[in-house]
XYZ file of C-alpha atoms in Angstrom:
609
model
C -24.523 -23.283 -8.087
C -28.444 -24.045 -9.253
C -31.399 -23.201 -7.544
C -31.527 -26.653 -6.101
C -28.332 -26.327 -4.875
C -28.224 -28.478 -1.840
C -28.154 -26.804 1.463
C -29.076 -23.501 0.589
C -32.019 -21.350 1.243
C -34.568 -21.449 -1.731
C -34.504 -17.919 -1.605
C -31.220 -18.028 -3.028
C -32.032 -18.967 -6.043
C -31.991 -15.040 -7.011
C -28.062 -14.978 -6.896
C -27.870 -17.819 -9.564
C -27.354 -15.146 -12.414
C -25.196 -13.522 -10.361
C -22.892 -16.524 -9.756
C -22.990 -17.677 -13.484
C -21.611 -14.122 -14.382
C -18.596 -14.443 -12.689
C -19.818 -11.671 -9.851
C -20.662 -13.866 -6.642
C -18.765 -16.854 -4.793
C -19.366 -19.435 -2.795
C -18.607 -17.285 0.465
C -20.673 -14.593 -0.726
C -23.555 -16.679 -1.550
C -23.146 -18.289 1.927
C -23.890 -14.988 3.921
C -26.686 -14.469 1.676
C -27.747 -18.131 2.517
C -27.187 -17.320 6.361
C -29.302 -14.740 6.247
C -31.872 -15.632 4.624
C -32.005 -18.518 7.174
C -31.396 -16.385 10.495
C -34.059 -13.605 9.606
C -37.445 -14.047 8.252
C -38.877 -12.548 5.383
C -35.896 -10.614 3.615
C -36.572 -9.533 0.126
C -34.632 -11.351 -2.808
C -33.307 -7.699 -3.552
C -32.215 -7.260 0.197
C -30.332 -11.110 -0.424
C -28.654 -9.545 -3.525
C -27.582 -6.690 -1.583
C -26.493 -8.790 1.421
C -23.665 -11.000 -1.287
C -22.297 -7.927 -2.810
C -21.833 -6.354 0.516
C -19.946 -9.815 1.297
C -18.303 -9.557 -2.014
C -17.456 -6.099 -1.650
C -14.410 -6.266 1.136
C -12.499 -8.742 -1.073
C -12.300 -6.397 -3.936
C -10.859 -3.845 -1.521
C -14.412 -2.017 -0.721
C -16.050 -1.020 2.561
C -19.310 -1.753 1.129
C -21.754 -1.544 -1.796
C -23.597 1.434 -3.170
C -26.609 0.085 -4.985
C -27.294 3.012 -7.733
C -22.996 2.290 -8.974
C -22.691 -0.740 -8.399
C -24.050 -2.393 -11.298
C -21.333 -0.010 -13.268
C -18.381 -0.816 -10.958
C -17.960 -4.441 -11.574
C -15.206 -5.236 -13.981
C -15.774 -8.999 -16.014
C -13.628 -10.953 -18.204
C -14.852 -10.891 -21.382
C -15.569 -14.073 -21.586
C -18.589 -13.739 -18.722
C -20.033 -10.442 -20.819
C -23.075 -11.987 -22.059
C -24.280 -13.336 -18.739
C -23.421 -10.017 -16.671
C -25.011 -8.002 -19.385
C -28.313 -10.222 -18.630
C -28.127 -9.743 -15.252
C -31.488 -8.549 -13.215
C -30.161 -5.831 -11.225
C -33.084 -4.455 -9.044
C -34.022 -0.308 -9.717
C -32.132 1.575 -7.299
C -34.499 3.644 -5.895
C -36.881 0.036 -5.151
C -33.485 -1.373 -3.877
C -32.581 1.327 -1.724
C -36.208 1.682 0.100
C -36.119 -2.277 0.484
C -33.155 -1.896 2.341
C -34.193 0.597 4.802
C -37.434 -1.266 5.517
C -35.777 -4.931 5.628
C -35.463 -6.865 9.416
C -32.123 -8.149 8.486
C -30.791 -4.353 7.973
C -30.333 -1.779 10.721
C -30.019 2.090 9.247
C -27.450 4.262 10.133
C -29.269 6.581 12.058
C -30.817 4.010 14.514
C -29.688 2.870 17.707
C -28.258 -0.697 17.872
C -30.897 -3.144 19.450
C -30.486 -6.168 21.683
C -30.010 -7.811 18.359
C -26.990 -6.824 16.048
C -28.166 -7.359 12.291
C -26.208 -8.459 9.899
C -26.305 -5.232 7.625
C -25.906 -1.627 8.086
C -28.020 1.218 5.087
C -26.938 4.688 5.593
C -28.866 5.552 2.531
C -26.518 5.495 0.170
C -24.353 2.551 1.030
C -24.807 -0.900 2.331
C -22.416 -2.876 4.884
C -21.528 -5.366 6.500
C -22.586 -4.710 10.385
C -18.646 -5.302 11.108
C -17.408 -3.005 8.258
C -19.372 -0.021 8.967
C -18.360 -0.358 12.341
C -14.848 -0.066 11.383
C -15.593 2.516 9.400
C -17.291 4.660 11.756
C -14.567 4.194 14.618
C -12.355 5.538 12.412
C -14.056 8.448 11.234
C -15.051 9.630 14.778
C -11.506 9.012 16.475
C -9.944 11.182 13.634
C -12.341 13.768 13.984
C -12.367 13.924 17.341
C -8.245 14.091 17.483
C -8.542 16.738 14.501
C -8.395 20.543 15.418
C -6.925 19.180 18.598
C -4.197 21.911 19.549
C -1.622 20.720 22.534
C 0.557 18.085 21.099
C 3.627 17.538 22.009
C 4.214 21.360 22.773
C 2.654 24.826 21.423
C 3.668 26.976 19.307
C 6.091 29.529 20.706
C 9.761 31.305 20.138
C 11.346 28.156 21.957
C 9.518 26.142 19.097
C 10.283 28.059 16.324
C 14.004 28.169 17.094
C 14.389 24.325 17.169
C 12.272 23.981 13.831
C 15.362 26.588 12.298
C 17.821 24.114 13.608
C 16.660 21.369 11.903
C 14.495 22.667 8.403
C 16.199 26.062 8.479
C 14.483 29.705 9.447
C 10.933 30.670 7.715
C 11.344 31.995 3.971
C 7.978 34.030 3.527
C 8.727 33.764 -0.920
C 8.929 29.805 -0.381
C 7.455 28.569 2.209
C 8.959 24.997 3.539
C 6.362 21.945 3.813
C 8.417 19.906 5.808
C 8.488 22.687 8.093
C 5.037 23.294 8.341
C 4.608 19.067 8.540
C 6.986 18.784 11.758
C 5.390 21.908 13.327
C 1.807 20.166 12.792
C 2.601 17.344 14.513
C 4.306 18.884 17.216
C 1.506 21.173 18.172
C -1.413 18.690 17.120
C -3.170 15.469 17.947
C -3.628 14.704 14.529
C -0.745 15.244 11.428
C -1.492 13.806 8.350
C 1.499 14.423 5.875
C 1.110 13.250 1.897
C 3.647 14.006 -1.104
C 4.727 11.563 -3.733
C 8.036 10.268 -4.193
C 11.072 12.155 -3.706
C 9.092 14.863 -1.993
C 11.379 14.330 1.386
C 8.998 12.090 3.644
C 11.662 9.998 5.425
C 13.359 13.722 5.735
C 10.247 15.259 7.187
C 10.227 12.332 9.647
C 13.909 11.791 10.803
C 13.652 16.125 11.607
C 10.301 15.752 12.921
C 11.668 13.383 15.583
C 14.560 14.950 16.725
C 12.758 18.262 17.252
C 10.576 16.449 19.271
C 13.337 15.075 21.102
C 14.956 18.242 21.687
C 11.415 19.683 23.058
C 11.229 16.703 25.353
C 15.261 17.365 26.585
C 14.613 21.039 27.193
C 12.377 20.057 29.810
C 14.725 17.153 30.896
C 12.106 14.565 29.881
C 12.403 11.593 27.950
C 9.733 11.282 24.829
C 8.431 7.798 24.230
C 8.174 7.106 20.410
C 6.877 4.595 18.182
C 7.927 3.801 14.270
C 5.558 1.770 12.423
C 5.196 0.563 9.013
C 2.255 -2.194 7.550
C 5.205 -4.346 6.667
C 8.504 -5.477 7.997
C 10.743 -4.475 4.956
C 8.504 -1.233 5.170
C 9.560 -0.941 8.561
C 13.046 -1.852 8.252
C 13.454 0.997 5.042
C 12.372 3.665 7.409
C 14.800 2.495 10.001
C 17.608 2.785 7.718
C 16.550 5.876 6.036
C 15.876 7.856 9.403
C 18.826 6.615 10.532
C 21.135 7.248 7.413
C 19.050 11.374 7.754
C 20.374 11.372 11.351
C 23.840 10.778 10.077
C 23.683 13.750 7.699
C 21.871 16.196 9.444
C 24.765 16.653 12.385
C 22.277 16.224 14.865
C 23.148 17.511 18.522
C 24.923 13.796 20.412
C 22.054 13.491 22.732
C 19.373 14.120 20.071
C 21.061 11.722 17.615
C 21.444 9.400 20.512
C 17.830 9.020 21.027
C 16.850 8.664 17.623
C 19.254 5.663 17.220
C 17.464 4.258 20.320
C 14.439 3.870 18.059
C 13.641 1.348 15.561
C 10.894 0.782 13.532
C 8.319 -2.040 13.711
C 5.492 -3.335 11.680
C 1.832 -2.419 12.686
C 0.940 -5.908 13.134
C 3.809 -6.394 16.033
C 3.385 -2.717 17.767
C -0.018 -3.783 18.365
C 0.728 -7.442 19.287
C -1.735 -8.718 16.814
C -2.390 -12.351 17.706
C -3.328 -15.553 15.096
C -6.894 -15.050 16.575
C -6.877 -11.497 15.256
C -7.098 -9.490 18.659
C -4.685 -7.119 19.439
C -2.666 -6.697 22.612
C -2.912 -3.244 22.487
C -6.713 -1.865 22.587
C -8.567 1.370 24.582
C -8.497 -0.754 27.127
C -4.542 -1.744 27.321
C -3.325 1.750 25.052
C -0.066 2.199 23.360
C 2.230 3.707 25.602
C 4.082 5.867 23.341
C 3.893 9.537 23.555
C 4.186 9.715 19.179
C 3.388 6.712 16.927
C 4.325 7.645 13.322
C 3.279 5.647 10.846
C 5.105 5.281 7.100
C 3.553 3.830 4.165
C -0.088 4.901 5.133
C -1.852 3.995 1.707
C -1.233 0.360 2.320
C -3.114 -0.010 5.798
C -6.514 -1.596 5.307
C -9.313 -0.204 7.248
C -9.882 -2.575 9.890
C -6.117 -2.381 10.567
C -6.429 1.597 11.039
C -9.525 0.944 13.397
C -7.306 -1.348 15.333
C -4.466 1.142 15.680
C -6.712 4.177 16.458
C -8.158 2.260 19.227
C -5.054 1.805 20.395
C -2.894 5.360 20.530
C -4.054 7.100 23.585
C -5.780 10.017 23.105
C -3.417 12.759 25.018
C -0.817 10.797 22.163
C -0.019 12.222 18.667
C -0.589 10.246 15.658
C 1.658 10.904 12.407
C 0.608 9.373 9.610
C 2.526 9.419 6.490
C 2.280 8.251 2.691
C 1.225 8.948 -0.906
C -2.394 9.035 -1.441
C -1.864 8.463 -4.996
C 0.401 4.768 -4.300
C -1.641 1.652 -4.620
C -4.001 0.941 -1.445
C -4.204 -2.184 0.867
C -4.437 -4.955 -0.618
C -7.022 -5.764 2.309
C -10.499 -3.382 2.136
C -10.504 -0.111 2.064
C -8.741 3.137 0.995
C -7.868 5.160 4.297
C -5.056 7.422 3.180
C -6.902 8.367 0.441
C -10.148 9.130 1.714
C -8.571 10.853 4.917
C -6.763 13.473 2.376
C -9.725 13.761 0.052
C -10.108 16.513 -2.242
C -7.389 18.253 -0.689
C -5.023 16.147 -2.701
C -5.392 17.830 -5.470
C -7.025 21.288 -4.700
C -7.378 23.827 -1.778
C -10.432 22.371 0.965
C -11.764 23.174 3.450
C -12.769 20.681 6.363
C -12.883 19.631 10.560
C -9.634 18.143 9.432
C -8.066 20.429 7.354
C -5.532 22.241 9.773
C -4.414 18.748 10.415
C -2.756 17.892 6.677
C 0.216 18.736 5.051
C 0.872 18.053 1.436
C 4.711 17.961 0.263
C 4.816 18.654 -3.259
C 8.230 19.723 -4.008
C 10.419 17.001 -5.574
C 13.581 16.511 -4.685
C 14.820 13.358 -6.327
C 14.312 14.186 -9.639
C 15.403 17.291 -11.631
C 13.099 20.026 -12.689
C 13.484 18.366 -16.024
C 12.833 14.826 -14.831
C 11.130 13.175 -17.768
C 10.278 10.531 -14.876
C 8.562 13.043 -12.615
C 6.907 14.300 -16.212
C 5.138 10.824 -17.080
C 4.401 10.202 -12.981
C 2.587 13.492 -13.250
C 0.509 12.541 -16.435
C -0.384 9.118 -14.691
C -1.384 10.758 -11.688
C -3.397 13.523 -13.255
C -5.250 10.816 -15.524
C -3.541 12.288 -18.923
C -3.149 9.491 -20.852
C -2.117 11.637 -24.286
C 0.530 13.133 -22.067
C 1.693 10.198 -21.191
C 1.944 8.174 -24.665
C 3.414 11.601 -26.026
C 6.462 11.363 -23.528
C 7.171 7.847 -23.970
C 7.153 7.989 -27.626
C 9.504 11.429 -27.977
C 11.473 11.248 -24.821
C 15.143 12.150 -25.493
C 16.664 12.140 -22.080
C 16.983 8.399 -22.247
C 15.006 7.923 -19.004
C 11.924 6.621 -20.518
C 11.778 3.112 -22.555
C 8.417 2.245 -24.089
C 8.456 -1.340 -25.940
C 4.567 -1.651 -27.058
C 4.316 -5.278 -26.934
C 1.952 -7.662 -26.171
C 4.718 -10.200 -25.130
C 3.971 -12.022 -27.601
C 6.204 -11.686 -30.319
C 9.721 -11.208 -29.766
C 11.538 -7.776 -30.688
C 12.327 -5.354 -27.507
C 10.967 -8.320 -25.303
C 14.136 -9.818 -26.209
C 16.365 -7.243 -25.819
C 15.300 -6.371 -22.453
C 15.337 -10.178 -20.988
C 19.524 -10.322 -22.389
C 19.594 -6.759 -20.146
C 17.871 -8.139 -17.245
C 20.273 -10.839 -17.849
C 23.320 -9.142 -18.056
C 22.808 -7.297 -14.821
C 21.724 -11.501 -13.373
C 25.395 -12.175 -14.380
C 27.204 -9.696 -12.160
C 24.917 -10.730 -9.550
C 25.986 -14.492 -9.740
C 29.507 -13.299 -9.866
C 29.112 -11.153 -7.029
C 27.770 -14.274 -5.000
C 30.464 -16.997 -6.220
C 33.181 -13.894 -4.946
C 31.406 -13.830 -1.613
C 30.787 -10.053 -1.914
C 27.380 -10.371 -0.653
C 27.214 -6.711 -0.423
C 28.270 -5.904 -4.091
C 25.734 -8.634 -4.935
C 22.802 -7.220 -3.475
C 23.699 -3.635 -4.659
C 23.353 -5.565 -8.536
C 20.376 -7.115 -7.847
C 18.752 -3.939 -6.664
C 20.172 -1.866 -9.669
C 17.479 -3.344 -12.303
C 14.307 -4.840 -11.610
C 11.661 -6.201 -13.676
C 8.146 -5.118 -11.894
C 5.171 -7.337 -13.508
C 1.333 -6.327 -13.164
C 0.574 -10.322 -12.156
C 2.390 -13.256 -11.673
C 1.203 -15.211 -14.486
C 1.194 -14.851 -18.347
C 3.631 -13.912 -20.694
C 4.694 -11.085 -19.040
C 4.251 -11.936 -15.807
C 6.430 -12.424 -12.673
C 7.205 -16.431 -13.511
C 8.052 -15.918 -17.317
C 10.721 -13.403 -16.761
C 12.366 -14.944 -13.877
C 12.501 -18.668 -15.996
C 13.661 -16.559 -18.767
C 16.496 -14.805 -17.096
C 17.644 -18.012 -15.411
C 17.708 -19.470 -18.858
C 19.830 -16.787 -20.368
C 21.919 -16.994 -17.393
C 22.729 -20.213 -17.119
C 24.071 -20.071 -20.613
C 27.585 -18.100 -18.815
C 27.041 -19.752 -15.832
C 25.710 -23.664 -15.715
C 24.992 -24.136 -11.947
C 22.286 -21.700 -12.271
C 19.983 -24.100 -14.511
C 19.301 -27.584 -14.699
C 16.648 -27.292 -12.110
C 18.708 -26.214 -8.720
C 16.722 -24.565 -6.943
C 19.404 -22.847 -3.809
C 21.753 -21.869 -6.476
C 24.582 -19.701 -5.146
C 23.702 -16.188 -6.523
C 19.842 -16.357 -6.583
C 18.144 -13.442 -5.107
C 15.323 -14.184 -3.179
C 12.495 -12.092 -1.311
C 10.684 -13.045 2.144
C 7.281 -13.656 1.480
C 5.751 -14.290 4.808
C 6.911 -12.696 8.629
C 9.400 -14.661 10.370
C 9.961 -13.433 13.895
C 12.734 -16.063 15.315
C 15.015 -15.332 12.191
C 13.899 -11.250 12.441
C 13.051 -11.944 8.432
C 9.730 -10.306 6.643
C 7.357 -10.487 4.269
C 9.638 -8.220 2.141
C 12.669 -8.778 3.038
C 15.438 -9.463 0.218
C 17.952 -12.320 0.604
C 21.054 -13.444 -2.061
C 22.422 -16.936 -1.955
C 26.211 -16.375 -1.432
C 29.554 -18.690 -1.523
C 30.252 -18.284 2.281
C 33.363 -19.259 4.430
C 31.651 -22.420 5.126
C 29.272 -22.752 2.145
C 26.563 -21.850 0.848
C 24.020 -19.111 3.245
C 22.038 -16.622 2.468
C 22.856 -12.616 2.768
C 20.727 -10.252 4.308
C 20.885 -6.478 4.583
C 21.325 -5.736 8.118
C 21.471 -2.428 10.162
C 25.247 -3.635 11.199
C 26.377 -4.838 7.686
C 25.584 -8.261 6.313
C 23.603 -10.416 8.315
C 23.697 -14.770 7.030
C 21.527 -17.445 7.611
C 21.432 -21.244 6.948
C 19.358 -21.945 3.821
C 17.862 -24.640 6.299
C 16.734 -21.427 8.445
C 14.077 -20.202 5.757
C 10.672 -20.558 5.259
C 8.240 -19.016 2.208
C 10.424 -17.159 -0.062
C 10.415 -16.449 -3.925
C 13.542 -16.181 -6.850
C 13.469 -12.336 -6.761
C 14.691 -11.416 -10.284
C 11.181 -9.835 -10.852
C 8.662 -9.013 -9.231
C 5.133 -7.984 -8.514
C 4.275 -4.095 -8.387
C 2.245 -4.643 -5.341
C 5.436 -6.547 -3.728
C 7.800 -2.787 -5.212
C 5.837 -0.384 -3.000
C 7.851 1.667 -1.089
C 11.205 0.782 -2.619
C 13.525 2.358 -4.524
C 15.723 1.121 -7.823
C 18.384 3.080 -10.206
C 16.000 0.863 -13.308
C 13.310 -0.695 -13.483
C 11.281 -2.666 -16.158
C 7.569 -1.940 -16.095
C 5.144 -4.551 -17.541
C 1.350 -4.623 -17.919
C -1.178 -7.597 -19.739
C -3.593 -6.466 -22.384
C -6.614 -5.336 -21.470
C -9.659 -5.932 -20.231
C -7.830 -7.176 -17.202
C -9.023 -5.446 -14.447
C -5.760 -5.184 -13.261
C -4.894 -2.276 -14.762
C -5.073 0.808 -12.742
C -3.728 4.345 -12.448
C -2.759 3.552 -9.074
C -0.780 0.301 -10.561
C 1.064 2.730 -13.057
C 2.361 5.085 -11.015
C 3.342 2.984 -8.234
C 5.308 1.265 -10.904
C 6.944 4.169 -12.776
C 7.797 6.188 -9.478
C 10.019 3.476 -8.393
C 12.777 4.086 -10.547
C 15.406 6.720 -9.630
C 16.757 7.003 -13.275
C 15.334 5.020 -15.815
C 12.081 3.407 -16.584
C 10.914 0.970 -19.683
C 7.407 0.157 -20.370
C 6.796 -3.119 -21.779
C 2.773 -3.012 -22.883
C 0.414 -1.671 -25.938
C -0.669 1.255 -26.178
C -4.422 0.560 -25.369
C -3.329 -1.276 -21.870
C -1.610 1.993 -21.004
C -4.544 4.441 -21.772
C -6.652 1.488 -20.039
C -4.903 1.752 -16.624
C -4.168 5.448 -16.956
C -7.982 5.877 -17.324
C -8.946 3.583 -14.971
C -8.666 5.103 -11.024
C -9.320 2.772 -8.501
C -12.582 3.957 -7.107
C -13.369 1.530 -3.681
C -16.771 1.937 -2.088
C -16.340 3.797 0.791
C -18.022 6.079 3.287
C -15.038 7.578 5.194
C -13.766 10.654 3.121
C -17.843 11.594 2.872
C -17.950 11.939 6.882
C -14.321 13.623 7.020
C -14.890 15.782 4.139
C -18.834 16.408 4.329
């Protein structure tokens, strides 16, 4: 772009520097543009404001906060001379242009006849859409917090069925998952956190059947809704409530109802459409009586404003997750900013009563030196962390401090990775498709990105090529080789497959089909049948949220990529039941371990004021 650019608005010209530095695009630069056309007389500071703003949901933020966001932006090196040129306006002259421009409408003003394109709340600049989302959100969760007369209230009948199913009240130890089933029971609102292992999918599959039992003491039936952002998300917390009914010895017509329900993703419970407008609205509510939702951190903002305007208001809403997992890949940060300080500290707030934080672990030991370096990550103590990896003696942490490239533990771990990619083939050419699946979920390589010599592609071509060394029909470029795992990367409702969803490429009793997991055993499709998948013998860390593996192979790129995050980290490292091996340096460990994602938003300030 130049400041003759055709097209464009002269005024403009002011985001040149901007797009030379790496910080604007073309779409940003086109709102600008279309404001500057639509509305007379806007400042080139208010213009500046008006990209970033448009910039801003892309990088996962609700908006822009002039005074930080100068400091927020993370550049390649590469671009450092032009962003370090860059004239940034003073943020105090910035922030008084704002209020005073005609193309922005403040906060605290009622909406004209005209809606403006930008919304100033005096701290923070949005898009007109986004802060609506935003405040929708924040009012319908305050106005369901503090709301007593849920499903029930609290009484003797109550506390009887919560002994059934999480045992009676211990005064010395008091049980979360208790207090998390009795919240949403008696409440509007239940918000219940904990990290991994902490007994979520527990809390949940007890939750519901004391619910159900309230509902059959009164001979009533309870309408119920399991939701997930994504379909393998969904179809995880169908298995694992399911596989908790089977163990907790439920009474037959409480278990009976539970296996009546089935989760969905958020998308389909709320009959998104390709235009983007929902079935399900204030206007048309959910009819459930409960919609829980799993996986909470990943659910962008305008996806929780669609949802919340859409669960009636006599309903309860359970929402469920790990405020410290990596957020939506879409904007915002909701789990997060709805748990707020209270994440980490005792606080006090309207929605306080409504939260419940699980911290007990239960899948690792006391002495987990997993749970040990999750903790460090978490808690931002990157001399913690480094310390464990380097003098860990309970073999469950690996730390190879490699760029990628030279050879060395590299090596090593692509012939492990390997070795387990053998059984797997084996597995397939036997037609154990079960066995075969089991293997390919027992190690896993988990990449930062997708690219580079340590990224997703690399280690898959590598451990094809090592492979194919034992077994021949896995190389010379076939591509539907029979033992090839593979992983759905986009929703496909006639063959019930999605974006998630893991496949294996199995000698069948009339050739070659692909395996899938299914509720009922092994479910197989014609390789004809599938659309968008990808080899699965690594993958993303974004693609690994929410699932589980006995291994797993961690690697990060050197810094400065801004990549690397806390959030990344742990996500990555709490995936693996038993082991976990780094593969990065030292400096892009302390980098992401240092680095918390920090997205521009307004919603924990007006739930936590």
């Amino acid at each position: 772009m130049s400041a003759s650019a055709p097209l464009l608005h002269p005024d403009t010209a002011v985001l040149v520097p901007f797009v030379d530095a790496g910080v604007l695009d073309a779409s940003a630069v086109h709102v600008a543009d279309a404001i500057a056309r639509s509305v007379g007389g806007v400042e080139p500071e208010v213009l500046i404001g008006a990209a970033l703003a448009a910039r801003a949901p892309r990088f996962g933020h609700i908006c822009v906060v002039p005074a930080e966001v100068a400091g927020s932006i993370v550049i390649d090196d590469a671009l450092l001379p032009a962003f370090d040129t860059l004239p940034w306006p003073d943020p105090s002259h910035w922030a008084a242009l704002l209020a005073a421009s005609p193309a922005v409408r403040c906060s605290d003003q009622r909406p004209g006849d005209v809606t403006l394109p930008l919304v100033w709340d005096g701290a923070r600049l949005y898009l007109e859409r986004y802060w609506r989302f935003e405040q929708n959100v924040a009012d319908d969760l305050l106005r369901r917090a503090g709301t007593v007369g849920g499903l029930t209230t609290p009484s003797a009948e109550l506390d009887t069925i919560l002994d059934a199913f999480f045992g009676p009240v211990d005064p010395l130890s008091p049980d979360r998952q208790r207090a998390a089933a009795q919240c949403a029971l008696t409440r509007r609102l239940a918000v219940v956190a904990g990290g991994p292992g902490t007994g979520k999918t527990r809390t949940i599959a007890r939750l519901l059947a004391a619910a159900h039992q309230v509902a059959l003491a009164r001979g009533q039936t309870l309408d119920v809704a399991l939701a997930a952002p994504t379909g393998k998300a969904s179809a995880r917390m169908t298995e694992a409530v399911h596989s908790e009914i089977e163990m907790a010895g439920l009474p037959e017509d409480v278990a009976d109802a539970l296996h009546g329900t089935a989760a969905t993703t958020l998308h389909r419970l709320l009959g998104l459409r390709r235009s983007g407008k929902p079935r399900h609205d204030r206007f048309n509510p959910l009819p459930h009586d409960m919609v829980v939702v799993d996986e909470t951190s990943m659910v962008s903002l305008p996806l929780m404003a669609r949802l919340l305007d859409a669960v009636r208001p006599d309903a309860t809403l359970v929402l469920v997750g790990d405020p410290f997992q990596l957020m939506s890949v879409e904007a915002g940060a909701v789990l997060g900013d709805i748990v707020g300080p209270a994440a980490t500290e005792a606080a006090e707030g309207p929605i306080s009563a409504d939260f419940v934080l699980l911290e007990r672990v239960h899948r690792f030991g006391s002495d987990s030196a997993i749970a040990a370096l999750a903790d460090a990550i978490r808690t931002g103590d990157a001399d913690r962390a480094v310390d464990l990896l380097r003098h860990d003696t309970t073999n469950q942490l690996g730390w190879v401090d490699d760029d990628g490239t030279n050879g060395g533990g590299i090596d090593r771990l692509h012939r492990e990775a390997a070795a387990t990619a053998v059984k797997v083939v084996g597995a397939a050419h036997a037609g154990d498709a079960e066995a075969g699946l089991r293997l390919a979920s027992d190690l896993k390589v988990l990449c930062a990105t997708r690219l580079g010599p340590l990224g997703v592609y690399r280690w898959s071509d590598r451990i094809e090529a090592l492979v194919a060394r034992q077994a021949p029909e896995v190389g010379n470029g076939r591509h539907w080789y029979v033992g090839r795992p593979i992983i759905v990367t986009s929703n496909d409702y006639l063959n019930r497959l999605f974006n998630g969803d893991i496949g294996l490429v199995v000698a069948g009793d009339n050739g070659t089909v692909v395996a899938f997991p299914d509720p009922s055993g092994i479910r197989e499709l014609a390789i004809s049948q599938l659309g968008d998948v990808e080899t699965w013998w690594a993958m993303t860390i974004h693609k690994s949220q929410g699932s589980e593996f006995r291994r797993v192979i961690v690697t990060l790129p050197p810094p400065p990529s801004p990549i690397l995050t806390r959030e990344l980290l742990y996500t990555a490292v709490t995936r693996a039941k038993e082991q976990v091996t780094l593969v990065a340096t030292e400096s892009s460990l302390r980098t992401a371990i240092g680095r918390p994602v920090a997205r521009a938003s307004g919603l924990g300030p007006k739930l936590w004021p």
